[in-house]
N, CA, C and O atoms as a Tripos MOL2 file, in Angstrom:
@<TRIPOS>MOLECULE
protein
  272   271    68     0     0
PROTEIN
NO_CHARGES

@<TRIPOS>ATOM
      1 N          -6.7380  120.7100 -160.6570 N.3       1 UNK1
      2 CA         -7.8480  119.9210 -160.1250 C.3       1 UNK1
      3 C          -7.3640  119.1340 -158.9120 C.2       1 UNK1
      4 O          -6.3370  118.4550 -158.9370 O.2       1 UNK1
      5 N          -8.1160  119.2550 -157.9040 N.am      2 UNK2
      6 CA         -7.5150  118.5380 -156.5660 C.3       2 UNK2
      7 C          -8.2040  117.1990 -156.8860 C.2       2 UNK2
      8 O          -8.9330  117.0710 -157.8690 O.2       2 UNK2
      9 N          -7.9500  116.2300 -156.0340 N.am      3 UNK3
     10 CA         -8.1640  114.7000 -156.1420 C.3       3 UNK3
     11 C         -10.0020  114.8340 -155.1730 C.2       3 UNK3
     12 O         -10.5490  115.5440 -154.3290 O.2       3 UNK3
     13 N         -10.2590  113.8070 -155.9070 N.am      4 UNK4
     14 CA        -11.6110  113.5960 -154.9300 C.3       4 UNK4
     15 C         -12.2480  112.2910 -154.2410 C.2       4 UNK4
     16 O         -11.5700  111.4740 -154.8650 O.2       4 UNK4
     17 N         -12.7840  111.7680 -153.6910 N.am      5 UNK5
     18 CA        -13.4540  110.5770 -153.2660 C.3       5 UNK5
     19 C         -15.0140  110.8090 -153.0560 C.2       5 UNK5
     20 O         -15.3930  111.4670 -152.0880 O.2       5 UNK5
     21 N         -15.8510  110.3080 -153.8970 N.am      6 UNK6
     22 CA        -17.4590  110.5920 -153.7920 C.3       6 UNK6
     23 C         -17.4200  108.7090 -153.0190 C.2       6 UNK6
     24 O         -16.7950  107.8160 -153.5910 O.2       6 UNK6
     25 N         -18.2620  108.4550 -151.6000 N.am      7 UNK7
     26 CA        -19.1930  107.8130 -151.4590 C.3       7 UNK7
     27 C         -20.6400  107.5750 -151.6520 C.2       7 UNK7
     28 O         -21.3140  108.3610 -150.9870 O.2       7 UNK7
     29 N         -21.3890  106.6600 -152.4190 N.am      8 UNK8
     30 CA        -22.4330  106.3650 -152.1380 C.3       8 UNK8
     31 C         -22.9700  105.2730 -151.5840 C.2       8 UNK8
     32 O         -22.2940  104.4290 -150.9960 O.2       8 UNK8
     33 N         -24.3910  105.2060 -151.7550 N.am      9 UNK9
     34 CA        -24.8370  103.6840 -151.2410 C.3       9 UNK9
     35 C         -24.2180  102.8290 -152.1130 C.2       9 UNK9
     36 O         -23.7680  101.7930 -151.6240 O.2       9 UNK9
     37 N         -24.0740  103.0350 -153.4030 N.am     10 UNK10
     38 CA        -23.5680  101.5310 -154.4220 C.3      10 UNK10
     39 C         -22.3430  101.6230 -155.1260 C.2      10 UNK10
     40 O         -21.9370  100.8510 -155.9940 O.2      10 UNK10
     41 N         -21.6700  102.8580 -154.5780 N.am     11 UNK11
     42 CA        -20.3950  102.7060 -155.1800 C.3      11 UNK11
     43 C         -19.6680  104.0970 -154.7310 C.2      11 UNK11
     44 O         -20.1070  105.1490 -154.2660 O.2      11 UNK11
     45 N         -17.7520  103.4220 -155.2380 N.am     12 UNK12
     46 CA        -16.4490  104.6220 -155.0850 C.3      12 UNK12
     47 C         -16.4760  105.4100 -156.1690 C.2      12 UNK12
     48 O         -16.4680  104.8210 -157.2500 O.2      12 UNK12
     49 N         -16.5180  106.9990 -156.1780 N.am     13 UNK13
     50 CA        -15.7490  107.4210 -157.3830 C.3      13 UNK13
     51 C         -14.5300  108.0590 -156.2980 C.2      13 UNK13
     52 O         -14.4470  108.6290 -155.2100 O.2      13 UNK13
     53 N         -13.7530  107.5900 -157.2970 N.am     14 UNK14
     54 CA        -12.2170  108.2390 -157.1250 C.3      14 UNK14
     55 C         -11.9220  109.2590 -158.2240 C.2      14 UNK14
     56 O         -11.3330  108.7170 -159.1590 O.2      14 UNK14
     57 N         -12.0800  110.1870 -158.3580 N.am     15 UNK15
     58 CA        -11.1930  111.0050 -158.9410 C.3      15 UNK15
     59 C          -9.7780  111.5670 -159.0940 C.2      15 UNK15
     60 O          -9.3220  112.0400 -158.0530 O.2      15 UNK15
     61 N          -9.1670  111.6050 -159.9270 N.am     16 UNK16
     62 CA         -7.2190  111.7410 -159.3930 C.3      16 UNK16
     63 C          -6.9490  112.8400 -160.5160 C.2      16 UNK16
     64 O          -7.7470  112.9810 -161.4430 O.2      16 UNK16
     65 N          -6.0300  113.4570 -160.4240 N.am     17 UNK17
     66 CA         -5.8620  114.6980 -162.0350 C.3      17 UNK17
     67 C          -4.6780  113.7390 -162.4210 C.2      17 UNK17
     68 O          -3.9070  113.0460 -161.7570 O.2      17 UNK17
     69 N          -4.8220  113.9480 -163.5870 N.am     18 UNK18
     70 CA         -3.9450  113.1390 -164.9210 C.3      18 UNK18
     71 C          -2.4390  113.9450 -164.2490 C.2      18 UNK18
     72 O          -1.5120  113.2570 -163.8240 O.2      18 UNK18
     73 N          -2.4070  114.9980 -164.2450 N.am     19 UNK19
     74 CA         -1.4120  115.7730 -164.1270 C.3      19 UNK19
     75 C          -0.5560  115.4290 -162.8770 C.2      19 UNK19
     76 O           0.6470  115.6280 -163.0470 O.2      19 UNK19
     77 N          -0.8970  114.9850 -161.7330 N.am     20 UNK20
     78 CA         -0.2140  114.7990 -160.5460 C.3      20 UNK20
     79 C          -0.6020  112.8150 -160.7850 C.2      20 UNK20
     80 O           0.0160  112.2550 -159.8800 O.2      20 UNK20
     81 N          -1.0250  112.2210 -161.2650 N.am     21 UNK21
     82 CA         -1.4780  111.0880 -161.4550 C.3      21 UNK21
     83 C          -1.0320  110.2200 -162.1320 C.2      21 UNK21
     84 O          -2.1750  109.8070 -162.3270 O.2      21 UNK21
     85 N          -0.0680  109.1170 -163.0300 N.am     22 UNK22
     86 CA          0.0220  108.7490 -164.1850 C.3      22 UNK22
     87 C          -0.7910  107.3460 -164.2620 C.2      22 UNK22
     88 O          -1.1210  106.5050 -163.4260 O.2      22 UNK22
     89 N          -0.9720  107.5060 -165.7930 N.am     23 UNK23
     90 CA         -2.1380  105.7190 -165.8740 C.3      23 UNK23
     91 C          -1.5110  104.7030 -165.4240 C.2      23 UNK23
     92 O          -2.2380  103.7110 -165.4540 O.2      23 UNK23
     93 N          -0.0210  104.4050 -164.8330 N.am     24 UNK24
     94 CA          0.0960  103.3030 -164.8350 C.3      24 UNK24
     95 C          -0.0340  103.0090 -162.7860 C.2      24 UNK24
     96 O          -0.4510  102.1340 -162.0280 O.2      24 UNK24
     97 N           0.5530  104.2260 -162.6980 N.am     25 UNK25
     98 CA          0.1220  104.0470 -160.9080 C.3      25 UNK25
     99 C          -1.6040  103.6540 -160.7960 C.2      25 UNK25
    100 O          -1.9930  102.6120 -160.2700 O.2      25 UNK25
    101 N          -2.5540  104.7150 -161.4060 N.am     26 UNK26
    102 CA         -4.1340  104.0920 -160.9920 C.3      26 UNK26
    103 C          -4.1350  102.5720 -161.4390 C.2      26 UNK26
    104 O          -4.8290  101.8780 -160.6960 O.2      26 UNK26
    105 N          -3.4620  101.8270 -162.5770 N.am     27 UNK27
    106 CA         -3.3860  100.8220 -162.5040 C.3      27 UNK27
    107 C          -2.9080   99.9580 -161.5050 C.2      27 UNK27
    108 O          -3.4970   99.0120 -160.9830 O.2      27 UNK27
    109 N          -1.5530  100.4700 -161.2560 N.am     28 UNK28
    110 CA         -1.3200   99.2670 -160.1470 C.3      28 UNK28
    111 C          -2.1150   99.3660 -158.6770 C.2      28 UNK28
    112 O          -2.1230   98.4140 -157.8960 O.2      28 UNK28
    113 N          -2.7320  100.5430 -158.4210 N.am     29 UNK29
    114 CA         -3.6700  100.6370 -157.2400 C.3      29 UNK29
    115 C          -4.8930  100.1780 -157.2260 C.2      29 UNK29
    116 O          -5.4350   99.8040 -156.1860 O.2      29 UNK29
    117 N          -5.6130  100.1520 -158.7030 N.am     30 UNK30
    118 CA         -6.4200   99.2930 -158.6050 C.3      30 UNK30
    119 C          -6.1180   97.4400 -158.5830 C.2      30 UNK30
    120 O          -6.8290   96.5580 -158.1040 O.2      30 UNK30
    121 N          -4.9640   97.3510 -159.2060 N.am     31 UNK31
    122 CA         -4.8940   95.9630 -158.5860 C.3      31 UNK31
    123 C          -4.6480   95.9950 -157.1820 C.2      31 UNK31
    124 O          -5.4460   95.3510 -156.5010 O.2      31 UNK31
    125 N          -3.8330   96.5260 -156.6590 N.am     32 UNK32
    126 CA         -3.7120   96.2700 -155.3010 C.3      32 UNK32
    127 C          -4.9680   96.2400 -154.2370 C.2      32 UNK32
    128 O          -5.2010   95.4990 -153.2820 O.2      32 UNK32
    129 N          -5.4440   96.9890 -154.6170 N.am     33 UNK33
    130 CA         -7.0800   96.5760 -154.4030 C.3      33 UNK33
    131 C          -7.9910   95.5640 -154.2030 C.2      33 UNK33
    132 O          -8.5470   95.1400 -153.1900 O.2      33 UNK33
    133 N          -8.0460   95.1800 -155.6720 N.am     34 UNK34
    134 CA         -8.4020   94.0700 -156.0750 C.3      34 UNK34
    135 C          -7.7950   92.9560 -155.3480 C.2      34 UNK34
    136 O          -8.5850   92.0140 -155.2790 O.2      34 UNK34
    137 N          -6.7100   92.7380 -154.8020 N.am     35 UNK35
    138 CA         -5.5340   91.8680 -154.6080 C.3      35 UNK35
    139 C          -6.0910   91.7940 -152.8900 C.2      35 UNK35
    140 O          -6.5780   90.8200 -152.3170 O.2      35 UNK35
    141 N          -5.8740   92.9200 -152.4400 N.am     36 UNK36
    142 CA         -6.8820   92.7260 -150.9230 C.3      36 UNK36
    143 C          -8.2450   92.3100 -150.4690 C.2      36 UNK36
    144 O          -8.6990   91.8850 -149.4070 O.2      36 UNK36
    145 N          -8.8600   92.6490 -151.9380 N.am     37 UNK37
    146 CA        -10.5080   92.5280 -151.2720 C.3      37 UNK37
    147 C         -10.4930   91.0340 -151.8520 C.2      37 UNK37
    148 O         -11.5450   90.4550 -151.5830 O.2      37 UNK37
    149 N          -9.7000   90.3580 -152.4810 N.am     38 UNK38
    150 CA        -10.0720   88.7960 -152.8430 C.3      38 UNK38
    151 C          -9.4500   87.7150 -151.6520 C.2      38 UNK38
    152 O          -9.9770   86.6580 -151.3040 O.2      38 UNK38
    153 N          -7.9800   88.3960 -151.0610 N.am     39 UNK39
    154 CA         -7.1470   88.3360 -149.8910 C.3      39 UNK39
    155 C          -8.2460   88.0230 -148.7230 C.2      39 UNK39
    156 O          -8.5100   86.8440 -148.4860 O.2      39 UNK39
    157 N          -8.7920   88.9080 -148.1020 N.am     40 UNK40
    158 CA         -9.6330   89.0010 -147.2110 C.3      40 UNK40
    159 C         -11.2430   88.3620 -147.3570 C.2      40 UNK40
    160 O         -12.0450   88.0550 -146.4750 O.2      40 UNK40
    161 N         -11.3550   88.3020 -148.9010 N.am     41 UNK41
    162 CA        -12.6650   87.5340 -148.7590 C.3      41 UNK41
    163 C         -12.1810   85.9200 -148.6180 C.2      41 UNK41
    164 O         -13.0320   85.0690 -148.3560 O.2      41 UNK41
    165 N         -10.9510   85.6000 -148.7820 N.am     42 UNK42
    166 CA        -10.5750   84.4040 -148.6570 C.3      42 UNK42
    167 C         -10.6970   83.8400 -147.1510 C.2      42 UNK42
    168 O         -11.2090   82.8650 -146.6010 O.2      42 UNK42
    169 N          -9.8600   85.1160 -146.7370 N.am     43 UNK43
    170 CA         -9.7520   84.9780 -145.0100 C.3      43 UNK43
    171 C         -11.2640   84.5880 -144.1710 C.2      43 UNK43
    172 O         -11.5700   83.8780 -143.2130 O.2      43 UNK43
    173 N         -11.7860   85.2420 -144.8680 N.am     44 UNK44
    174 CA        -13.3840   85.0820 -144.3280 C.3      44 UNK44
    175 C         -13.9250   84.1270 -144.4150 C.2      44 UNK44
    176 O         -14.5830   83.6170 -143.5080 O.2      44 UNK44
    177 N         -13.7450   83.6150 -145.6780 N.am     45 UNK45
    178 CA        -13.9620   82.4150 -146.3110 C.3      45 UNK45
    179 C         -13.7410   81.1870 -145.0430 C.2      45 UNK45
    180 O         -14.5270   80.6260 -144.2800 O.2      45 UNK45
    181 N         -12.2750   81.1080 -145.2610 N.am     46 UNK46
    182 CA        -11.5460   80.3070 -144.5070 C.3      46 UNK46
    183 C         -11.9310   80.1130 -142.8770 C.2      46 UNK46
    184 O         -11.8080   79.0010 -142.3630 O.2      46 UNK46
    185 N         -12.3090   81.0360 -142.2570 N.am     47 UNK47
    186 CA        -12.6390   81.3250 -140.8180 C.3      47 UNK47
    187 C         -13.9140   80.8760 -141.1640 C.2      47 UNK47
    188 O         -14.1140   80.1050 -140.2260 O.2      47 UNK47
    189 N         -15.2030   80.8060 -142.0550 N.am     48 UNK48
    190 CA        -16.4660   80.2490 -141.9240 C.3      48 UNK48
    191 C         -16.0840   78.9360 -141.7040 C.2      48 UNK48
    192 O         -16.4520   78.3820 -140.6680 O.2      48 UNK48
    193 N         -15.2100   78.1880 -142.7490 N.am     49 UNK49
    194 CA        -14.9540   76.8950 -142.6750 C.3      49 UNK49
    195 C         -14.5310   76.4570 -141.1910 C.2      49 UNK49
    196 O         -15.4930   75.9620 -140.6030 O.2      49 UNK49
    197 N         -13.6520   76.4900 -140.6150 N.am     50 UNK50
    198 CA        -13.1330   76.7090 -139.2880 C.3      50 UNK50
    199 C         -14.6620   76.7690 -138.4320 C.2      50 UNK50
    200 O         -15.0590   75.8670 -137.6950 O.2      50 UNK50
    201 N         -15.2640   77.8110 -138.6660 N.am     51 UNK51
    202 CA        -16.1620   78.0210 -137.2330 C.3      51 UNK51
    203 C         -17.4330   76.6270 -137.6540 C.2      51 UNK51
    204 O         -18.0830   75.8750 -136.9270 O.2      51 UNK51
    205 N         -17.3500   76.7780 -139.0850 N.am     52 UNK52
    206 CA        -18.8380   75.7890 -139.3190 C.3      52 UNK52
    207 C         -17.9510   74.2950 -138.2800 C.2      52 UNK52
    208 O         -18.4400   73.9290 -137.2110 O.2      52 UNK52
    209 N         -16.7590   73.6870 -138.8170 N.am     53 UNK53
    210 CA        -16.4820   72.6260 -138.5200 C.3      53 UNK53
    211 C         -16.3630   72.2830 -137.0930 C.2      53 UNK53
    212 O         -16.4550   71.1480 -136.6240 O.2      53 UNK53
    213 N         -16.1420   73.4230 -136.4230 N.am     54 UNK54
    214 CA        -15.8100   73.4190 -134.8550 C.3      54 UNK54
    215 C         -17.5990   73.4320 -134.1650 C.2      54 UNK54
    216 O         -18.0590   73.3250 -133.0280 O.2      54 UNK54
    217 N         -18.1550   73.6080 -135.4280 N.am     55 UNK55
    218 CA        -20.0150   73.7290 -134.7440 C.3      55 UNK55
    219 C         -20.2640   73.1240 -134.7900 C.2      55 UNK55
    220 O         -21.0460   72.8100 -133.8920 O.2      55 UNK55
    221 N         -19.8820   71.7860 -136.2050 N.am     56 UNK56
    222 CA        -20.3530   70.6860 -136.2420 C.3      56 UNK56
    223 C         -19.6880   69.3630 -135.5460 C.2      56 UNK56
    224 O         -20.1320   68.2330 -135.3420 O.2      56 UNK56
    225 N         -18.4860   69.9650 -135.2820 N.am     57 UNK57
    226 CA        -17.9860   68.9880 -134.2400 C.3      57 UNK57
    227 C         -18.2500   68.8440 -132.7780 C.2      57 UNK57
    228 O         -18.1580   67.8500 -132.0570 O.2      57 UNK57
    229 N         -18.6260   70.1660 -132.4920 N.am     58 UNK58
    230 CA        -19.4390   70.3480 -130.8840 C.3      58 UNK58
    231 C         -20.7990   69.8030 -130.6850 C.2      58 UNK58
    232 O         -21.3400   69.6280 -129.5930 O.2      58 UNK58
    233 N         -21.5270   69.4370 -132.3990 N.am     59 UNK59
    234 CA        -22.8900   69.0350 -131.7290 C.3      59 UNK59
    235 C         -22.9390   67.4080 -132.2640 C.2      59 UNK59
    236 O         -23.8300   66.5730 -132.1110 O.2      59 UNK59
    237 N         -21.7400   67.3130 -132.8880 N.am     60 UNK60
    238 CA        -21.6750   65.4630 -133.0100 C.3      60 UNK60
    239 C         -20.6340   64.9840 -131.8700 C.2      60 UNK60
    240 O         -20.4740   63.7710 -131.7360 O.2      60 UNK60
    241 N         -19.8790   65.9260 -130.9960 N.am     61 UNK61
    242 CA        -19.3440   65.3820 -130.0580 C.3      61 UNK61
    243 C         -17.9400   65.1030 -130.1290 C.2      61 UNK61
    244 O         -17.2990   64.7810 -129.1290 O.2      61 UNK61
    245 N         -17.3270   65.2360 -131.5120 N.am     62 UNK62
    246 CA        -16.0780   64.7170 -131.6230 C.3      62 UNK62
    247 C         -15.0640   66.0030 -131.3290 C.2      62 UNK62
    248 O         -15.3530   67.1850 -131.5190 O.2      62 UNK62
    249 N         -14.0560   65.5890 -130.9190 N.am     63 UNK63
    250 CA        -12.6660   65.9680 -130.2440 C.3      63 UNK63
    251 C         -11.4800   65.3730 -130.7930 C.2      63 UNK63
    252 O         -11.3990   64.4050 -131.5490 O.2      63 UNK63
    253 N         -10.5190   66.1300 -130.2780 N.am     64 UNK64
    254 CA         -9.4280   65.6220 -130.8050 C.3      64 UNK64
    255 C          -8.5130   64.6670 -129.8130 C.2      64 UNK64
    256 O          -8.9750   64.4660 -128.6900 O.2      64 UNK64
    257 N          -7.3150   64.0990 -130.1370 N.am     65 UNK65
    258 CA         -6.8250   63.3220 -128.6420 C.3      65 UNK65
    259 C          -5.8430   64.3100 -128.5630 C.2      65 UNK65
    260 O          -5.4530   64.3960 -127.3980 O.2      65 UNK65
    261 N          -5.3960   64.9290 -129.1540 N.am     66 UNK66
    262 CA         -4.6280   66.3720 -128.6380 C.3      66 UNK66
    263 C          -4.8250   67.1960 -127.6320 C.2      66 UNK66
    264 O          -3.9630   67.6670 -126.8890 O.2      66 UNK66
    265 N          -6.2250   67.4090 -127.6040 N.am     67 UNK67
    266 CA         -6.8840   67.9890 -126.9640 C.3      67 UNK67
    267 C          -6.8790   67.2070 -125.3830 C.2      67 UNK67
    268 O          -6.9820   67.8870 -124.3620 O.2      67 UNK67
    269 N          -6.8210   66.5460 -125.3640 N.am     68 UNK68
    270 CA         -6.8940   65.8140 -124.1760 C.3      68 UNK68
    271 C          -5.2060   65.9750 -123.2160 C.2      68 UNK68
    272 O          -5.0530   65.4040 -122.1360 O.2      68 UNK68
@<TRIPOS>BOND
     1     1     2 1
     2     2     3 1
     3     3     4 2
     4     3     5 am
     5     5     6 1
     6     6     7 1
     7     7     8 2
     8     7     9 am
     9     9    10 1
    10    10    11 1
    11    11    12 2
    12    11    13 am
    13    13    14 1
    14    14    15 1
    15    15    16 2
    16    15    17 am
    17    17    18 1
    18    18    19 1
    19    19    20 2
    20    19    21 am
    21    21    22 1
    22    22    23 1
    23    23    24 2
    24    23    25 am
    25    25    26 1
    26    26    27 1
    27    27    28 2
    28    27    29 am
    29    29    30 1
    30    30    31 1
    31    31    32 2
    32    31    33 am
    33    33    34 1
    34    34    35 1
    35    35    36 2
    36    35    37 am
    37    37    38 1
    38    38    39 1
    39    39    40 2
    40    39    41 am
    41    41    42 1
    42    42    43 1
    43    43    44 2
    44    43    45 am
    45    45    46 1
    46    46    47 1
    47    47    48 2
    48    47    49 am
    49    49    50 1
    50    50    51 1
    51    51    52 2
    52    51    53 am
    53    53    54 1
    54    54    55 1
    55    55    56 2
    56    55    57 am
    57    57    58 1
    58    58    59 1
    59    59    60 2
    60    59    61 am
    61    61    62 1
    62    62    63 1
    63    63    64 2
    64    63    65 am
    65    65    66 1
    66    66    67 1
    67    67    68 2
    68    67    69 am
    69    69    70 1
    70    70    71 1
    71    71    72 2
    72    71    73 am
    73    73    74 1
    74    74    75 1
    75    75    76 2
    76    75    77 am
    77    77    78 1
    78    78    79 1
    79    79    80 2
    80    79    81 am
    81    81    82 1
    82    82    83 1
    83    83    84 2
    84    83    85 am
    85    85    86 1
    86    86    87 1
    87    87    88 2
    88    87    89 am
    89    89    90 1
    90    90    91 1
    91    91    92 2
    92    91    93 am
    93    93    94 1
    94    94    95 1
    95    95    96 2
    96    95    97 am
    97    97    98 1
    98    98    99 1
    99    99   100 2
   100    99   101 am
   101   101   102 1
   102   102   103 1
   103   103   104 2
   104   103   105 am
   105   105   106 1
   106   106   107 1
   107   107   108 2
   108   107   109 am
   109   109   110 1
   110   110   111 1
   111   111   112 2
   112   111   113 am
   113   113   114 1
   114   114   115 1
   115   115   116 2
   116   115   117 am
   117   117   118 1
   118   118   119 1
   119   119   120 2
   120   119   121 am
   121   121   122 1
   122   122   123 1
   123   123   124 2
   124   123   125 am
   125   125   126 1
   126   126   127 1
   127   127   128 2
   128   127   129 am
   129   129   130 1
   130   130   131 1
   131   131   132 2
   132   131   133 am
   133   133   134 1
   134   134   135 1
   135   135   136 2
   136   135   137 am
   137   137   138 1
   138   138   139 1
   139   139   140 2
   140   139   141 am
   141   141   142 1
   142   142   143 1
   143   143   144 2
   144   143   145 am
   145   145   146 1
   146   146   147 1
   147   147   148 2
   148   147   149 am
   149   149   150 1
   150   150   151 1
   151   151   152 2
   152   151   153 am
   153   153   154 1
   154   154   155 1
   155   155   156 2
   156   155   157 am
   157   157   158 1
   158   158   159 1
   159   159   160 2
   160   159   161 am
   161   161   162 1
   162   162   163 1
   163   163   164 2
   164   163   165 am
   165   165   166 1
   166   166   167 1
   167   167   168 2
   168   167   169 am
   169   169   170 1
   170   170   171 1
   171   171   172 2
   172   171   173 am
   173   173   174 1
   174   174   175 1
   175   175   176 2
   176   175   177 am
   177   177   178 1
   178   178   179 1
   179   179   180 2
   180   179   181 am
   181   181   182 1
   182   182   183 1
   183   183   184 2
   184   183   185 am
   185   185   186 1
   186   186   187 1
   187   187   188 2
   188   187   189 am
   189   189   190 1
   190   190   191 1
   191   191   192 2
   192   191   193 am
   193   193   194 1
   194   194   195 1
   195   195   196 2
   196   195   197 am
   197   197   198 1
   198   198   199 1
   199   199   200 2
   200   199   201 am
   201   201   202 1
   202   202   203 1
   203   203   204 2
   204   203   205 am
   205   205   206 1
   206   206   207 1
   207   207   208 2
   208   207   209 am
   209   209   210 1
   210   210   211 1
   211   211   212 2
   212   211   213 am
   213   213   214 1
   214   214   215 1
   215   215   216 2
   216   215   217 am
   217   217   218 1
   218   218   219 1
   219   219   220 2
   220   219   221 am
   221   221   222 1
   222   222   223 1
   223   223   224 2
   224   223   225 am
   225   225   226 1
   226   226   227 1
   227   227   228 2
   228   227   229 am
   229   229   230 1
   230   230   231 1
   231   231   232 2
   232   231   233 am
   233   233   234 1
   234   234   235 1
   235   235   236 2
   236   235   237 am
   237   237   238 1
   238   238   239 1
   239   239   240 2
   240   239   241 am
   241   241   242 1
   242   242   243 1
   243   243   244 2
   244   243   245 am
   245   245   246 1
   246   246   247 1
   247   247   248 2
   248   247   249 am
   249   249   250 1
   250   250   251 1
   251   251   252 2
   252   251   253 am
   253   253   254 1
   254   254   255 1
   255   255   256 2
   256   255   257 am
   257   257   258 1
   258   258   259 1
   259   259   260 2
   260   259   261 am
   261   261   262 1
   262   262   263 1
   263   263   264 2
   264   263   265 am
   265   265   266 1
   266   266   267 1
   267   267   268 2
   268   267   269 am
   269   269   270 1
   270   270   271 1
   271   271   272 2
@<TRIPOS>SUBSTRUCTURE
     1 UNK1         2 RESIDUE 1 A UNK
     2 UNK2         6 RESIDUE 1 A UNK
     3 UNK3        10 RESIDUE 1 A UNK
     4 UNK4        14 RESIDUE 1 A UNK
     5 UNK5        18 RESIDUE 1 A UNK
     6 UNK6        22 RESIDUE 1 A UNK
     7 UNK7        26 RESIDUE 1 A UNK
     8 UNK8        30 RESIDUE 1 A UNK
     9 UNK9        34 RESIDUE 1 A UNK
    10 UNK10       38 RESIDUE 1 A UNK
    11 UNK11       42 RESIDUE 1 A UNK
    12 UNK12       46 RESIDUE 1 A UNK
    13 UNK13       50 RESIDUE 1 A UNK
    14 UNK14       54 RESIDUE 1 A UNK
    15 UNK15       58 RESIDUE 1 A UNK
    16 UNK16       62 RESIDUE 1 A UNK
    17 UNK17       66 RESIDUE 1 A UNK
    18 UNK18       70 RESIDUE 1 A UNK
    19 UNK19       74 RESIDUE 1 A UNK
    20 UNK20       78 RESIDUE 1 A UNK
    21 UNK21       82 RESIDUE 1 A UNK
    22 UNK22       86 RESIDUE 1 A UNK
    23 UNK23       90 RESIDUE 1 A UNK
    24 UNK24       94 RESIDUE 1 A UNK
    25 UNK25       98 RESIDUE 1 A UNK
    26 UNK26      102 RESIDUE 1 A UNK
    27 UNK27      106 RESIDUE 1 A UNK
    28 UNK28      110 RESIDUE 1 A UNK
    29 UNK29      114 RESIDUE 1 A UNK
    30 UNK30      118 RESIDUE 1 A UNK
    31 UNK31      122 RESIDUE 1 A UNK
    32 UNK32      126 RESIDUE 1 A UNK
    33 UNK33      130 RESIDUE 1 A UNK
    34 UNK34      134 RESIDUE 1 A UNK
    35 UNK35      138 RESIDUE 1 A UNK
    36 UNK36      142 RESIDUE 1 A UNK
    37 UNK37      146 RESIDUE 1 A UNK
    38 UNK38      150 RESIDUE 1 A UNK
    39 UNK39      154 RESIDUE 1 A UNK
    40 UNK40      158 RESIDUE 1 A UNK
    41 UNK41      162 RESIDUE 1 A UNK
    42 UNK42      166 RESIDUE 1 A UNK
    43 UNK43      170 RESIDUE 1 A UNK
    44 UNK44      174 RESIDUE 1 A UNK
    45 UNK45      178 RESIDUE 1 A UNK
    46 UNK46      182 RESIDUE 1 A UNK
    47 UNK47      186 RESIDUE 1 A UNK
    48 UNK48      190 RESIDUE 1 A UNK
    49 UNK49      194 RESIDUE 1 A UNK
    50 UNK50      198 RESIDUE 1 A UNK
    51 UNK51      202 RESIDUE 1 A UNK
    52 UNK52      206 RESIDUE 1 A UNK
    53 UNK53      210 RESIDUE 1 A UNK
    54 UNK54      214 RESIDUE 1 A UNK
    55 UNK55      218 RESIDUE 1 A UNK
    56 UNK56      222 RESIDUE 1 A UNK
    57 UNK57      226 RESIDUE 1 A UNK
    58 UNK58      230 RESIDUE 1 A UNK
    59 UNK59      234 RESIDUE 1 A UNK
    60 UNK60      238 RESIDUE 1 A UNK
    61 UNK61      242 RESIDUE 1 A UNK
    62 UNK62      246 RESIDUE 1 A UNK
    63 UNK63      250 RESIDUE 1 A UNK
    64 UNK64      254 RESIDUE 1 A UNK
    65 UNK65      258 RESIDUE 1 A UNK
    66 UNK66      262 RESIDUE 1 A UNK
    67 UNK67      266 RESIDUE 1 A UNK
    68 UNK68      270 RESIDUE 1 A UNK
C-alpha cells in the first residue's frame, strides 16, 4: 500500500502502511504537529498584541523617549 494524503474542505486524511510506518513515529509526528500549529498560533497571537498596541498608541498619541 503506498502512503496517501486526501484534502478536503474540513479536513487531512493521511494515510501511511503499518508496514513501512511504525505507531510510534505517527505518534511523534502528530505531536510535532500539534507542537507547530500551537507555536505559530502563539506567534500570531503575539503580533495581534503588538499591532493592536502600536494602533492604540498612534491614535492616543503616545511615544516612546527612545524613540526620540
Amino acid at each position: 500500500m503506498n502512503s496517501s494524503l486526501e484534502i478536503t474542505e474540513s479536513e487531512y486524511c493521511i494515510k501511511l502502511s503499518k508496514d513501512t510506518f511504525d505507531l510510534s513515529l505517527v505518534h511523534q509526528l502528530i505531536k510535532r504537529i500539534q507542537a507547530e500549529a500551537f507555536f505559530f498560533k502563539k506567534a500570531n497571537d503575539e503580533e495581534d498584541i503588538i499591532s493592536r498596541r502600536a494602533q492604540r498608541e498612534e491614535l492616543e498619541g503616545f511615544d516612546y523617549l527612545g524613540d526620540k
